[in-house]
Amino acid sequence: MFGKLAPLVAFFAFATVQPALGASVTLASRSTSAIFNPPVTYPTAGTVWTVGQNLNVTWDLSNAPQNVTDTEGLILLRKSGVTTPLILQHNFSIFDGAVTIAVPLVVEGDDYSIILMGDSGNVSPDFTITGSGIAF
């Protein structure tokens, strides 16, 4: 019936239906798992980090649900509310409660924060990074 257009019609039919099928599977699997969004406990507002230091980033595990499915953690650096490409730590369990990071060589400023990612993200209060000698 479609002749030469049959492969193209089949492709578009699949491309139209497949996202809807994927969404229903995703929604069904998320309904049985809990979202864990642990608050960052360090760094706190007013904290000062110095370039080159090794420091612990910590978060509160007191309200951790039992059925979290995505437990792999990631910590990213933000400046002025914008996420930078700097990964401070990765491949740790969100249930660790703390990881050690090395303060990277960045422009000095008092508008840094970190994002703690597991199956959700939580942002720390702003803190300061000094010691690079680089300023804007």
CSV table of C-alpha atoms in Angstrom, one decimal:
chain,number,residue,atom,x,y,z
A,1,MET,CA,0.0,0.0,0.0
A,2,PHE,CA,2.8,2.5,0.9
A,3,GLY,CA,5.4,1.1,-1.5
A,4,LYS,CA,8.7,2.9,-1.1
A,5,LEU,CA,7.4,4.9,1.8
A,6,ALA,CA,6.7,1.8,4.0
A,7,PRO,CA,10.0,2.0,5.9
A,8,LEU,CA,9.6,5.7,6.5
A,9,VAL,CA,6.0,5.2,7.7
A,10,ALA,CA,7.1,2.4,10.0
A,11,PHE,CA,9.9,4.6,11.4
A,12,PHE,CA,7.6,7.5,12.2
A,13,ALA,CA,5.0,5.2,13.7
A,14,PHE,CA,7.6,3.7,16.0
A,15,ALA,CA,9.1,7.2,16.8
A,16,THR,CA,5.7,8.5,17.7
A,17,VAL,CA,4.6,5.5,19.9
A,18,GLN,CA,8.0,4.6,21.5
A,19,PRO,CA,8.3,7.8,23.7
A,20,ALA,CA,4.8,7.2,25.1
A,21,LEU,CA,5.7,3.6,25.9
A,22,GLY,CA,8.9,4.6,27.5
A,23,ALA,CA,7.2,7.2,29.7
A,24,SER,CA,4.6,4.7,31.0
A,25,VAL,CA,7.4,2.3,32.0
A,26,THR,CA,9.3,5.0,33.7
A,27,LEU,CA,6.3,6.3,35.6
A,28,ALA,CA,5.4,2.7,36.7
A,29,SER,CA,8.9,2.1,38.0
A,30,ARG,CA,9.2,5.5,39.8
A,31,SER,CA,6.0,4.9,41.7
A,32,THR,CA,7.6,2.1,43.7
A,33,SER,CA,10.8,3.9,44.6
A,34,ALA,CA,11.4,6.9,46.9
A,35,ILE,CA,13.1,10.2,46.0
A,36,PHE,CA,15.9,11.0,48.4
A,37,ASN,CA,16.9,14.6,48.6
A,38,PRO,CA,19.3,14.8,51.6
A,39,PRO,CA,20.2,18.4,52.8
A,40,VAL,CA,23.8,19.4,52.5
A,41,THR,CA,25.3,20.0,56.0
A,42,TYR,CA,28.7,21.2,54.8
A,43,PRO,CA,29.6,23.6,53.3
A,44,THR,CA,27.4,26.0,55.2
A,45,ALA,CA,26.8,29.7,54.5
A,46,GLY,CA,29.9,31.7,55.2
A,47,THR,CA,32.3,28.7,54.9
A,48,VAL,CA,35.7,29.5,53.3
A,49,TRP,CA,37.5,27.0,51.2
A,50,THR,CA,41.1,27.4,50.0
A,51,VAL,CA,42.2,26.2,46.6
A,52,GLY,CA,44.1,22.9,47.0
A,53,GLN,CA,42.5,21.9,50.3
A,54,ASN,CA,41.0,18.4,50.7
A,55,LEU,CA,37.7,18.8,52.5
A,56,ASN,CA,34.6,16.7,53.3
A,57,VAL,CA,31.3,17.6,51.8
A,58,THR,CA,28.6,16.2,54.2
A,59,TRP,CA,24.8,15.7,54.1
A,60,ASP,CA,22.1,14.5,56.4
A,61,LEU,CA,20.9,10.9,56.2
A,62,SER,CA,18.4,11.0,59.0
A,63,ASN,CA,15.3,10.9,56.7
A,64,ALA,CA,16.7,8.4,54.2
A,65,PRO,CA,13.9,6.1,52.8
A,66,GLN,CA,14.6,2.4,52.4
A,67,ASN,CA,13.5,2.1,48.8
A,68,VAL,CA,15.9,4.5,47.0
A,69,THR,CA,16.8,3.0,43.6
A,70,ASP,CA,19.4,5.5,42.4
A,71,THR,CA,22.0,5.6,45.1
A,72,GLU,CA,25.1,6.7,43.0
A,73,GLY,CA,26.2,10.2,44.0
A,74,LEU,CA,27.7,13.2,42.1
A,75,ILE,CA,28.9,16.5,43.4
A,76,LEU,CA,29.1,19.5,41.1
A,77,LEU,CA,30.4,23.1,41.7
A,78,ARG,CA,28.2,26.1,41.0
A,79,LYS,CA,29.1,29.8,40.8
A,80,SER,CA,26.6,32.6,40.8
A,81,GLY,CA,23.8,30.1,40.6
A,82,VAL,CA,25.2,28.5,37.4
A,83,THR,CA,26.4,24.9,37.4
A,84,THR,CA,30.0,24.7,36.2
A,85,PRO,CA,31.4,21.7,34.3
A,86,LEU,CA,33.6,20.8,37.4
A,87,ILE,CA,32.8,17.5,38.9
A,88,LEU,CA,34.1,17.5,42.5
A,89,GLN,CA,33.3,13.9,43.2
A,90,HIS,CA,31.4,11.0,41.6
A,91,ASN,CA,30.7,7.3,41.9
A,92,PHE,CA,30.0,7.2,45.6
A,93,SER,CA,26.9,6.0,47.5
A,94,ILE,CA,24.5,8.7,48.5
A,95,PHE,CA,24.2,6.7,51.8
A,96,ASP,CA,27.8,7.5,52.6
A,97,GLY,CA,26.9,10.8,54.2
A,98,ALA,CA,30.2,12.4,53.3
A,99,VAL,CA,32.9,12.4,50.6
A,100,THR,CA,36.3,14.1,50.4
A,101,ILE,CA,36.9,16.6,47.6
A,102,ALA,CA,39.9,18.6,46.4
A,103,VAL,CA,39.1,22.3,46.1
A,104,PRO,CA,39.8,23.1,42.4
A,105,LEU,CA,41.7,26.1,41.0
A,106,VAL,CA,38.9,28.5,40.2
A,107,VAL,CA,38.3,32.3,40.2
A,108,GLU,CA,38.1,33.6,43.8
A,109,GLY,CA,34.5,34.4,44.9
A,110,ASP,CA,31.9,34.3,47.6
A,111,ASP,CA,29.1,33.0,45.4
A,112,TYR,CA,30.0,29.3,45.2
A,113,SER,CA,27.7,26.4,46.1
A,114,ILE,CA,27.7,22.7,45.5
A,115,ILE,CA,25.0,20.4,44.1
A,116,LEU,CA,24.6,17.0,45.7
A,117,MET,CA,23.0,14.6,43.1
A,118,GLY,CA,21.6,11.2,43.8
A,119,ASP,CA,18.2,10.5,42.5
A,120,SER,CA,17.4,14.2,43.1
A,121,GLY,CA,19.6,17.3,43.6
A,122,ASN,CA,20.2,19.5,46.6
A,123,VAL,CA,22.1,22.8,46.6
A,124,SER,CA,24.3,24.0,49.5
A,125,PRO,CA,24.2,27.6,50.7
A,126,ASP,CA,26.7,30.0,49.1
A,127,PHE,CA,30.3,29.8,50.4
A,128,THR,CA,33.7,31.4,49.5
A,129,ILE,CA,36.7,30.0,47.6
A,130,THR,CA,40.0,31.8,48.0
A,131,GLY,CA,43.7,31.2,47.4
A,132,SER,CA,43.8,31.1,43.6
A,133,GLY,CA,45.0,34.6,43.1
A,134,ILE,CA,42.6,34.8,40.2
A,135,ALA,CA,39.8,37.4,40.5
A,136,PHE,CA,37.4,39.1,38.1
